[in-house]
Coordinates of C-alpha atoms and ligand atoms in Angstrom, one line a residue:
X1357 CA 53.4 127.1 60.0
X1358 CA 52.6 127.9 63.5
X1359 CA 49.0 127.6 63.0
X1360 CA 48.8 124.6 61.7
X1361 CA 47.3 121.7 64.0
X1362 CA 49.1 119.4 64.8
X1363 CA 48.4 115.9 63.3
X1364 CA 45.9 113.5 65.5
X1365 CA 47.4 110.1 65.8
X1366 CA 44.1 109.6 67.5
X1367 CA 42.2 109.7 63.7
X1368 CA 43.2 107.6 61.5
X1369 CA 44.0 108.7 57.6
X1370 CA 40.7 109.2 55.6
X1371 CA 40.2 106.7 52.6
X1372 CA 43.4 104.1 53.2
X1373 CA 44.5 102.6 49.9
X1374 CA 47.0 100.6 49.6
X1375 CA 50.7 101.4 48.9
X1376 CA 51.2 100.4 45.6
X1377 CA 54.8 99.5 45.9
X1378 CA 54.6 97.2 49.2
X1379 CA 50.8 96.9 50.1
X1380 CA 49.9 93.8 49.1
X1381 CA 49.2 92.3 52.7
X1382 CA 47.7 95.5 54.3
X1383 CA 44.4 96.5 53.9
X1384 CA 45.1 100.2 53.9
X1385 CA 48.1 103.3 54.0
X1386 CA 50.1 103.4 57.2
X1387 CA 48.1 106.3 58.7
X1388 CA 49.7 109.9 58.0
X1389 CA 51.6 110.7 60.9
X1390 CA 53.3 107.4 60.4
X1391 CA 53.9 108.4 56.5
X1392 CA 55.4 111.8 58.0
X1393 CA 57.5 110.2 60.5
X1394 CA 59.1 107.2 58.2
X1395 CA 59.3 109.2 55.3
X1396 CA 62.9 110.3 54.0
X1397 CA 62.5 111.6 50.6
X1398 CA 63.2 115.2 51.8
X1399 CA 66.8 113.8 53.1
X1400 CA 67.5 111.0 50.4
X1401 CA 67.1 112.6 47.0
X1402 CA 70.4 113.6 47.2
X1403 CA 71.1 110.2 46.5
X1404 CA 68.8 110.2 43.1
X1405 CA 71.8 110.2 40.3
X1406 CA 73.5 107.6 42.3
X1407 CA 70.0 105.7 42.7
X1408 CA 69.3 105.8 39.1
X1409 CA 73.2 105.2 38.0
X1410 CA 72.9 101.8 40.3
X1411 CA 69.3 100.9 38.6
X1412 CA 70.7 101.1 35.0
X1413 CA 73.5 99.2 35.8
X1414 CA 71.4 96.4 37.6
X1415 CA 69.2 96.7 34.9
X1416 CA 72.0 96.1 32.0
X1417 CA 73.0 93.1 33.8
X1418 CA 69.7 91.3 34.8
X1419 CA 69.8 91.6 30.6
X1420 CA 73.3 90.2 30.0
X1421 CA 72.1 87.1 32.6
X1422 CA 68.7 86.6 30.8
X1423 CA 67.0 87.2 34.0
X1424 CA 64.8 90.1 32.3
X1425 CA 64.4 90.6 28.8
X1426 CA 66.4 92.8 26.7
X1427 CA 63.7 95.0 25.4
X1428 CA 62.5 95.1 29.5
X1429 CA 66.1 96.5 30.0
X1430 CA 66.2 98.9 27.2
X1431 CA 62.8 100.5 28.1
X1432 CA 63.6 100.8 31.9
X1433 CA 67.0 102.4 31.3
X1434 CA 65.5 105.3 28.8
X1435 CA 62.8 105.6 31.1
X1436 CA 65.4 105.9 33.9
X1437 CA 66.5 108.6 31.8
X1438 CA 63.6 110.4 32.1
X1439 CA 63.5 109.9 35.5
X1440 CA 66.8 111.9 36.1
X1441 CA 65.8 115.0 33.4
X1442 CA 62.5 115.5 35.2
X1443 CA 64.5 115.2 38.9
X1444 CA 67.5 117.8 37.3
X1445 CA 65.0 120.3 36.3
X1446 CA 62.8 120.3 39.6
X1447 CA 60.2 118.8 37.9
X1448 CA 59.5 115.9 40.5
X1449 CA 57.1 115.7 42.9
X1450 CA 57.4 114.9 46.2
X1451 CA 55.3 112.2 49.0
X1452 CA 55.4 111.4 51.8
X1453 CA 53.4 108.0 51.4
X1454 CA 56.5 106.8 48.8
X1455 CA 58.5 107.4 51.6
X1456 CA 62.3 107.6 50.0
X1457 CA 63.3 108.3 46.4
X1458 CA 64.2 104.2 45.6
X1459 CA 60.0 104.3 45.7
X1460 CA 59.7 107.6 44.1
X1461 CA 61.8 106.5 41.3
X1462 CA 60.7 103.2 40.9
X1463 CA 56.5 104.9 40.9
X1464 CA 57.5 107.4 38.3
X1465 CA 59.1 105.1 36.5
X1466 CA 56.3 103.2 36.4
X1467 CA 54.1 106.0 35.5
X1468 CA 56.8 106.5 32.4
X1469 CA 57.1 102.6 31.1
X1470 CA 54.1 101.3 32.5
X1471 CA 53.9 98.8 35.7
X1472 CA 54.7 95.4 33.8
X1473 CA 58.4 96.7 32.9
X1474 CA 59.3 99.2 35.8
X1475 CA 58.1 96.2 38.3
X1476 CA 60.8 94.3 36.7
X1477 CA 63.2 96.3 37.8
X1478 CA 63.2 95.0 41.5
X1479 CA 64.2 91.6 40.6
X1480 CA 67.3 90.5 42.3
X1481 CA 67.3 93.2 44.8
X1482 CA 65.8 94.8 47.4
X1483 CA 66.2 98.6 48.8
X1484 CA 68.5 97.3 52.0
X1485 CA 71.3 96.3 49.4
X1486 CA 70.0 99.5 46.8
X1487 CA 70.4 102.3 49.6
X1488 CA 73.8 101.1 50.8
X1489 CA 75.0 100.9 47.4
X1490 CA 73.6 104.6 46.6
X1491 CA 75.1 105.9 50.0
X1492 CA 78.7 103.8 49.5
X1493 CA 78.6 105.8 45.9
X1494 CA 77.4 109.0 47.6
X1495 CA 80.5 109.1 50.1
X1496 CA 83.2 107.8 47.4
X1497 CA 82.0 111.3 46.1
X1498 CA 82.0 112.6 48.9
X1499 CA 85.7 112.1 49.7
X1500 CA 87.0 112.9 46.4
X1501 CA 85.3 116.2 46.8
X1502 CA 87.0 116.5 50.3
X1503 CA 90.3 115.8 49.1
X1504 CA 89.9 118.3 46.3
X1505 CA 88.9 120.7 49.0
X1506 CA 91.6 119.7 51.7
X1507 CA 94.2 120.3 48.9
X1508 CA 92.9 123.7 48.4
X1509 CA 93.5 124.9 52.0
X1510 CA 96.9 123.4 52.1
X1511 CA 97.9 125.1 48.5
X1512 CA 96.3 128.6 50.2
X1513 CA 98.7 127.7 53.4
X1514 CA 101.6 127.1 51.4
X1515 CA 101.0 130.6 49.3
X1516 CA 100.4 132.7 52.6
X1517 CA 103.9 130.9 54.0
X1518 CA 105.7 132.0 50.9
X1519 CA 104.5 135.9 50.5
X1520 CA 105.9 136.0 54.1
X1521 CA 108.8 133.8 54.6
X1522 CA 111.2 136.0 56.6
X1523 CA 108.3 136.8 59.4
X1524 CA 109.1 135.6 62.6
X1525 CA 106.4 135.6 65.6
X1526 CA 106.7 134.0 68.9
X1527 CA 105.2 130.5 69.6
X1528 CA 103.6 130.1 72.2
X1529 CA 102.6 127.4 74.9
X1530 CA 99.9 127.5 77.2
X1531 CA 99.3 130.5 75.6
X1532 CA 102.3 132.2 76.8
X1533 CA 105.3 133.8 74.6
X1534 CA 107.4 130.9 74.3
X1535 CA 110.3 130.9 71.7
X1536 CA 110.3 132.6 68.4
X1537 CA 109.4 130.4 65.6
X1538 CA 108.9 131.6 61.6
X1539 CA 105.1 132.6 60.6
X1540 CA 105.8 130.4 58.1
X1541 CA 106.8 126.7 60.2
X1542 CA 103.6 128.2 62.0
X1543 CA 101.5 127.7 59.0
X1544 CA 103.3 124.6 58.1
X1545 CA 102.2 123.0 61.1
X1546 CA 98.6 123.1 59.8
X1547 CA 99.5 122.4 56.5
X1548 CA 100.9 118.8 57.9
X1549 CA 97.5 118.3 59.5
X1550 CA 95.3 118.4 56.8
X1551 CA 97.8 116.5 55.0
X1552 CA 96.9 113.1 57.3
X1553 CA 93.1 114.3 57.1
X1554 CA 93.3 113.6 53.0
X1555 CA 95.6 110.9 54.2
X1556 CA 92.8 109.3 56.1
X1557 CA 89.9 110.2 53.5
X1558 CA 92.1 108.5 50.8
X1559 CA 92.3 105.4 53.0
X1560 CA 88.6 105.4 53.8
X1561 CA 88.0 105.3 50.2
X1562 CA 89.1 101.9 49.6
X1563 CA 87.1 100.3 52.5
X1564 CA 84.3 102.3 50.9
X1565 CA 84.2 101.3 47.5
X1566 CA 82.8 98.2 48.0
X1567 CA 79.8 96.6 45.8
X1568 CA 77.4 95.5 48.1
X1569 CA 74.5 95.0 45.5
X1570 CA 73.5 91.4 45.1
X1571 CA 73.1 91.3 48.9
X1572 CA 69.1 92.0 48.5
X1573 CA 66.9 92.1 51.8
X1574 CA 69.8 90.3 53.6
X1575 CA 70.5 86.7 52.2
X1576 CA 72.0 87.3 49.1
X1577 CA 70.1 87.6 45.7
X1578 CA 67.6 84.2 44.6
X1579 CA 68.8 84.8 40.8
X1580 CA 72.3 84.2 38.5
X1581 CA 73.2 87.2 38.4
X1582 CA 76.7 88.7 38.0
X1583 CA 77.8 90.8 40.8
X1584 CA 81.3 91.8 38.9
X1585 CA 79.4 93.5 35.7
X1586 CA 77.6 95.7 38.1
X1587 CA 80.4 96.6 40.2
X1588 CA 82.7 97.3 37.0
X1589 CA 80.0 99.4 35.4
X1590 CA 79.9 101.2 38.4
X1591 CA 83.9 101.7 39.0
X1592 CA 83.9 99.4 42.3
X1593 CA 87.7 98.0 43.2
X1594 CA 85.5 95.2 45.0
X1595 CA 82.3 93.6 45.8
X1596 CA 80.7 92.5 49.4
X1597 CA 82.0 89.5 50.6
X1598 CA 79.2 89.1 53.2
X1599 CA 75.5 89.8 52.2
X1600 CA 74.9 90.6 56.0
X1601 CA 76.9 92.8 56.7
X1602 CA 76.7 94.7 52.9
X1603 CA 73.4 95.8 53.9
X1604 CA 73.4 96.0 57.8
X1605 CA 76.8 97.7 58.5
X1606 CA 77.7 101.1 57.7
X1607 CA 81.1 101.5 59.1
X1608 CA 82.5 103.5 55.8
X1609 CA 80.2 106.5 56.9
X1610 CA 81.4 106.6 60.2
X1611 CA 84.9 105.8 58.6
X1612 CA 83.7 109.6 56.2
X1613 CA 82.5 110.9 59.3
X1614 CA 85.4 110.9 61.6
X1615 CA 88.1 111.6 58.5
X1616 CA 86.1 115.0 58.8
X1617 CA 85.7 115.3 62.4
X1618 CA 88.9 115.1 63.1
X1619 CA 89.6 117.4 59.8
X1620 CA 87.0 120.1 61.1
X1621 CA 88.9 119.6 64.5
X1622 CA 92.4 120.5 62.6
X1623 CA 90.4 123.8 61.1
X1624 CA 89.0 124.7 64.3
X1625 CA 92.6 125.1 65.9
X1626 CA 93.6 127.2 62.8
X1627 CA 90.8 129.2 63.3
X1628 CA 91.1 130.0 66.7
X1629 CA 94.8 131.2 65.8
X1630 CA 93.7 133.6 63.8
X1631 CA 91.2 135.2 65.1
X1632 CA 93.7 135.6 67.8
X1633 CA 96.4 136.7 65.5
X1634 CA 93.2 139.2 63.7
X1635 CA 92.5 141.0 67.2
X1636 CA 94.2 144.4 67.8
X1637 CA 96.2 142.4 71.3
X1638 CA 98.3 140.5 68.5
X1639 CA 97.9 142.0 65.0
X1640 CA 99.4 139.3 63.1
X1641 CA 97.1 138.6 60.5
X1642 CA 94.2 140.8 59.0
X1643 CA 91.8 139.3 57.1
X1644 CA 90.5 140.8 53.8
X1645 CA 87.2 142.7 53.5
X1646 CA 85.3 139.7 51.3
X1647 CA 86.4 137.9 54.3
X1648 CA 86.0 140.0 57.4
X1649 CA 82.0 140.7 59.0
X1650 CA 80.7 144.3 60.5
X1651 CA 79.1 144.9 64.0
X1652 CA 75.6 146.3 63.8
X1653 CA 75.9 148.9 66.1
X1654 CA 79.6 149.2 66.4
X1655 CA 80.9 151.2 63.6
X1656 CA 84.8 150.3 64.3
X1657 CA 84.4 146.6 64.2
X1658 CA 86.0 144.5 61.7
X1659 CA 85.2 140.6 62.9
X1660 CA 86.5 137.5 61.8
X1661 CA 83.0 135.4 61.4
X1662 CA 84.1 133.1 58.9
X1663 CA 86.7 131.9 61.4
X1664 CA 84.7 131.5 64.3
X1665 CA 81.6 130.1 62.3
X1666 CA 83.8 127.2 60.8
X1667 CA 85.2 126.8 64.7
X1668 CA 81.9 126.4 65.6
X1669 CA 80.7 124.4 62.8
X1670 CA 82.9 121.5 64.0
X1671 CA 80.5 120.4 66.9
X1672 CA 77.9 119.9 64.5
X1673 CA 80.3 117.5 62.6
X1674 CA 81.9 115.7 65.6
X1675 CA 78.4 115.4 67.0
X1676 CA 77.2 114.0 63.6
X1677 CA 79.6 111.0 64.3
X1678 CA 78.3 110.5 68.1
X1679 CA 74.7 110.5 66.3
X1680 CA 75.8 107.7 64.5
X1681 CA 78.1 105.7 66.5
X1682 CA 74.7 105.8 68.5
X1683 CA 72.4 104.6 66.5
X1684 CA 74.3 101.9 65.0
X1685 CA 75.5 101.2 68.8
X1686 CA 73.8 97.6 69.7
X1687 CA 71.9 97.1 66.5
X1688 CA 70.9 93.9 65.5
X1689 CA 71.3 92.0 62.0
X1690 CA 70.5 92.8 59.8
X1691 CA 68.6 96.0 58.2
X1692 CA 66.9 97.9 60.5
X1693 CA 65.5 101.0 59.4
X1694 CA 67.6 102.8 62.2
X1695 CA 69.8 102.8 59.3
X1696 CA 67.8 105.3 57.7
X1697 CA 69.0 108.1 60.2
X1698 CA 72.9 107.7 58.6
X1699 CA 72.2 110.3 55.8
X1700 CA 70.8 113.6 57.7
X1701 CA 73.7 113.6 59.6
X1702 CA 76.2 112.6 56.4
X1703 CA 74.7 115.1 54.2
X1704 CA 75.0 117.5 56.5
X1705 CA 78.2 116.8 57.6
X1706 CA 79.5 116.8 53.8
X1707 CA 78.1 120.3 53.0
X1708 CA 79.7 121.6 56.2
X1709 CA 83.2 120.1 55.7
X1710 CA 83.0 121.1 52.2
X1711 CA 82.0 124.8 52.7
X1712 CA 84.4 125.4 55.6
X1713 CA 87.3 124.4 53.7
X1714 CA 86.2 126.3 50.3
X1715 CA 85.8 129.4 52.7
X1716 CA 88.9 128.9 54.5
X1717 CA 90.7 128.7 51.4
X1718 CA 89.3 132.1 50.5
X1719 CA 90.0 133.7 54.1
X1720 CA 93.7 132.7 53.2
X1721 CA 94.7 133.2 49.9
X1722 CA 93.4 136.6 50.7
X1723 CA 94.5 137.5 54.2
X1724 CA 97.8 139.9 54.7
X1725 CA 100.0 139.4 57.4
X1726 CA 101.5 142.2 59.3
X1727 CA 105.3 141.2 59.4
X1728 CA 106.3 144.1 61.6
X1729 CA 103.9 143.5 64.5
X1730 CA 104.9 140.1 64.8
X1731 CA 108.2 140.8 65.0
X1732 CA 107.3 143.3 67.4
X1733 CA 105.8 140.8 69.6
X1734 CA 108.7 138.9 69.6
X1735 CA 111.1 141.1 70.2
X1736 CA 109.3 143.3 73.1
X1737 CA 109.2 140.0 74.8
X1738 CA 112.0 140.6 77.6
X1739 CA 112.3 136.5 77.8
X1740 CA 112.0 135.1 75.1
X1741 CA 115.6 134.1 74.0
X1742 CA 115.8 132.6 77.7
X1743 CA 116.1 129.2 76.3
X1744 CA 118.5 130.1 74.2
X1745 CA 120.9 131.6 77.5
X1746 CA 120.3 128.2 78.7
X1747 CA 121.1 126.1 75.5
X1748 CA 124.4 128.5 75.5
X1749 CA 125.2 127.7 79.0
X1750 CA 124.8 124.0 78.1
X1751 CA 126.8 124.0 75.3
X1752 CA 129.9 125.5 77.1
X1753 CA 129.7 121.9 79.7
X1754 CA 127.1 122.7 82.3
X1755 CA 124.4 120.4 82.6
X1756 CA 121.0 121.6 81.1
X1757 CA 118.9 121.3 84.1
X1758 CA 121.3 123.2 86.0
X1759 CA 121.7 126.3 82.9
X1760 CA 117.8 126.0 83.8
X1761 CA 118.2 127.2 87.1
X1762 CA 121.0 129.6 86.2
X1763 CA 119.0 131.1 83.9
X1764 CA 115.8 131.3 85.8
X1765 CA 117.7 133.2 88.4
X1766 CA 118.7 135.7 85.9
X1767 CA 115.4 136.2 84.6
X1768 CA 114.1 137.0 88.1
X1769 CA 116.8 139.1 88.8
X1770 CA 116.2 141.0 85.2
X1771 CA 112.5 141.2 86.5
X1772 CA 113.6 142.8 89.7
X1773 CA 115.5 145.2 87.6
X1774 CA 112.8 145.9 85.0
X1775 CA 114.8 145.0 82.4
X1776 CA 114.8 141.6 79.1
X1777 CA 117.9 139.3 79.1
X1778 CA 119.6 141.5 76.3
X1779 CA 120.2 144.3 77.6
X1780 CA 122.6 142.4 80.2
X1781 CA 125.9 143.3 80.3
X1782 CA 129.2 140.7 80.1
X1783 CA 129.3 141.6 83.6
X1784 CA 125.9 141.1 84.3
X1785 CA 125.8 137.7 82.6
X1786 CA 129.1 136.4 84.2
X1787 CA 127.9 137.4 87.9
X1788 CA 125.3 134.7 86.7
X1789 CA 127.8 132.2 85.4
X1790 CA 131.5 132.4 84.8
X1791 CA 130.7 129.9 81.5
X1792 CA 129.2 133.4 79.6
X1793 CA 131.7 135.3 77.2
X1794 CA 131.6 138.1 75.4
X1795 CA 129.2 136.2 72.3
X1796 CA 126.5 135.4 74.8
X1797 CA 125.7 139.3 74.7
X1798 CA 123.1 140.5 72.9
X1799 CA 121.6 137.2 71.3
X1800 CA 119.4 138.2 68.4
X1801 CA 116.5 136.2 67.9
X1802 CA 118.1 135.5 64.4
X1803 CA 120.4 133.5 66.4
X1804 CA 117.6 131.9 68.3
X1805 CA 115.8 131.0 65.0
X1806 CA 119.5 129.6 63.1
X1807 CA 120.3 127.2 66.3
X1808 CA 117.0 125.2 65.5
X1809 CA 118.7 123.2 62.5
X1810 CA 117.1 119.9 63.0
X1811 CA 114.9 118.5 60.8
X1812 CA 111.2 119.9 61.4
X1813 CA 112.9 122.7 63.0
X1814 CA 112.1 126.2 62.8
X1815 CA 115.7 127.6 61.2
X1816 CA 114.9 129.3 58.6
X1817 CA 116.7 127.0 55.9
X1818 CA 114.7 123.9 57.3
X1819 CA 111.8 125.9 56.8
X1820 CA 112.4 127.3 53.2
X1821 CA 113.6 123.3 52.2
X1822 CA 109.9 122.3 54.3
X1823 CA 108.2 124.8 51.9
X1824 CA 109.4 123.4 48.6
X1825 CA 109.2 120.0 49.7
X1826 CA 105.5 120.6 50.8
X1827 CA 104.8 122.0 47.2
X1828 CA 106.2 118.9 45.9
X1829 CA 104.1 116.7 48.3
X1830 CA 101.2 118.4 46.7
X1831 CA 101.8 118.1 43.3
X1832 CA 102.4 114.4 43.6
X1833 CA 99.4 114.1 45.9
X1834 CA 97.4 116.2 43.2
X1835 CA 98.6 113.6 40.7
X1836 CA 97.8 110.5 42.9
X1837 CA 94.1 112.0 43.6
X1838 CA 93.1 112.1 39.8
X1839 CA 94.7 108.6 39.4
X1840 CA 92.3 107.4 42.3
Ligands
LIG3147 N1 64.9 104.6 53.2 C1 65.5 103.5 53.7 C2 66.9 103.8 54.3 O1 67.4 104.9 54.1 C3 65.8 102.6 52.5 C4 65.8 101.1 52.8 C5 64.4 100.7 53.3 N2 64.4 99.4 53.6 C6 63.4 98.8 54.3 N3 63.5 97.6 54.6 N4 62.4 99.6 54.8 O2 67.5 103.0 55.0

């Protein structure tokens, strides 16, 4: 690779022929560089079951309106067939000068049927309404797959909750020990995230499945044909409503893209807890040996790569959306191949979204979590209940913000004299505020946990009813996502 020179723009391709598919006015082959640089077939045959599933479809209908005859129709859709074997089993070659795979298609069908038939197939549409139809398809796909896959880590959330229900950890803001909270409600948290990422994928989907064949270069289609048959062969709710913008807009993907941005975003934070909660400083959470990585020279080390590689992962997706809010930033109407640079950025961001959560799923289902030193954490925490001296202050009449101060006082005083809020004494506690009686010693953080009995709240019962209603919310979501 390194040797190779780089192409001269400066001399031109030997031989030009013409481009068989749209070089009737040129007199030779856009010159090689220019093949190189336009070309997308690497990117696009993704898209070739999609491609060839739209073709058949538009082919069975220009039929049905008599636009092309039957026989036409039958040959193109077996040789369509072909098409799709040879493309399954590798067997496909690949060119530059045919630039995507609606051209590398359409020329091996031709090859297969013969140029009279295949070069019917074109009637009545062009590739600007073709590709947005194949890409429209591709992400409907695309976000069934990543509700399937959002489901999975939520199902893996719920299990870890419920093999550890009793633990309790602290919870922390800004990073510091702030108030004990259940492992579980912990996990939950995340569990309601990804539950408004398939939220917003689902909602995406029905902005995306929208028929936009018909719509050709940009006008709308010169021929009676029936956009309804093709969108109901192909399972569309709807079709385009505006040729223009069927072919010029591609909102959906963006729509795709920031459902997952934000999703990867969710994952990221989940992440970064645990490989916080994985290092020896907390030792929450140890992560399985399918699931944890080796150092190279440091025998000892046991890393969590999958967790920080799926943290990291998440630029490339949000930056995948900036890519395209850029490029379709200020374009004109209608088709402009700018459009073409959508799909490296899609494709990529689906096989990233899609791995991270599969992976994810795995780190969970088989991660342990180490109840004690949690507990331990919590507990060795001299402070931690001091919200809880305050909430009991407040409860016997004084006002909260003055129990604040009360309290803060204590805990500097306690700090002076080395020593956490329960080992005070009555005495100790009443010097503070004549308010404390003999309950107020020795708060557990049982107690601490029981007093949060609100909904969403971290007492334990809230959080066992939060788990079985969050199985339920799966089940029916599970059973909603195959009726979709
Ligand atoms: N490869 C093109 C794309 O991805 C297909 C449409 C080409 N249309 C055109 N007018 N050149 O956008």
């Amino acid at each position: 690779m390194a040797n190779d020179p780089p192409p001269n723009p400066e001399t031109p391709s030997p031989a030009p022929q013409p481009s068989s598919i749209w070089g009737g006015r040129f007199d030779g082959s856009p010159d090689e560089l220019v093949q190189s640089y336009t070309a997308s077939i690497t990117t696009d045959l993704l898209l070739y079951r999609h491609d060839i599933d739209g073709s058949r479809a538009h082919a069975r209908m220009l039929a049905a309106q008599d636009i092309i005859a039957a026989d036409d129709a039958a040959a193109l859709i077996t040789g369509l067939d072909q098409v799709q074997r040879e493309i399954q089993d590798g067997d496909f070659a690949l060119r530059n000068e045919l630039e995507d795979i609606h051209m590398h298609i359409e020329t091996r069908l031709a090859e297969i049927v013969g140029d009279d038939i295949a070069g019917r197939l074109h009637t009545a549409r062009s590739r600007n309404d073709q590709v947005a139809l194949d890409t429209r398809m591709f992400v409907r796909d695309a976000i069934v797959q990543a509700v399937g896959a959002l489901r999975g880590l939520q199902v893996a959330l719920l299990n870890l909750a419920d093999a550890n229900p009793t633990v309790v950890m602290p919870g922390y803001t800004h990073l510091q020990r702030a108030q004990p909270v259940l492992f579980a409600h912990v996990l939950l948290a995340y569990f309601e995230m990804l539950d408004r990422d398939a939220a917003r994928f689902v909602d995406a989907f029905e902005r995306t499945d929208v028929m936009p064949l018909g719509s050709a270069a940009l006008a709308g289609a010169a021929y009676p044909i029936d956009r309804q048959a093709v969108a109901r062969e192909l399972g569309f709710q709807d079709i385009s409503r505006n040729s223009i913008d069927a072919v010029a807009d591609r909102d959906f993907i963006l729509e795709y893209q920031s459902a997952a941005a934000i999703g990867m975003v969710h994952i990221s934070r989940l992440c970064e807890d645990l490989v916080l909660w994985s290092s020896a400083e907390f030792g929450f959470l140890r992560f399985s040996d399918q699931y944890a990585t080796g150092s190279s020279i440091m025998p000892q080390k046991r890393n969590p790569d999958v967790a920080e590689l799926a943290r990291g992962k998440t630029g490339r997706v949000v930056g995948h959306l900036m890519a395209l809010l850029m490029t379709l930033k200020g374009l004109p109407l209608a088709y402009n191949r700018d459009l073409q640079e959508d799909k490296p950025g899609l494709f990529d961001t689906v096989e990233t979204l899609i791995s991270t959560l599969m992976v994810m799923r795995g780190a969970l289902l088989t991660a342990t979590c180490n109840g004690d030193r949690a507990r331990r954490a919590v507990e060795s925490d001299p402070f931690i209940l001091a919200t809880d001296y305050a909430d009991y202050l407040a409860r016997k009449g004084l006002p909260f913000r003055e129990a604040h101060h009360v309290i803060g006082a204590l805990v500097r005083s306690c700090e002076e004299r080395d020593c956490g809020l329960s080992a005070l004494t009555l005495t100790d506690l009443q010097a503070a505020s004549p308010l404390f009686q003999a309950d107020a010693v020795g708060m557990t953080v049982e107690d601490a946990l029981a007093a949060r009995d609100v909904p969403g709240g971290t007492a334990p019962r809230r959080v066992a009813q939060a788990l079985q209603e969050a199985r339920q919310r799966i089940d029916v979501a599970d059973r909603n996502d195959a009726k979709a």
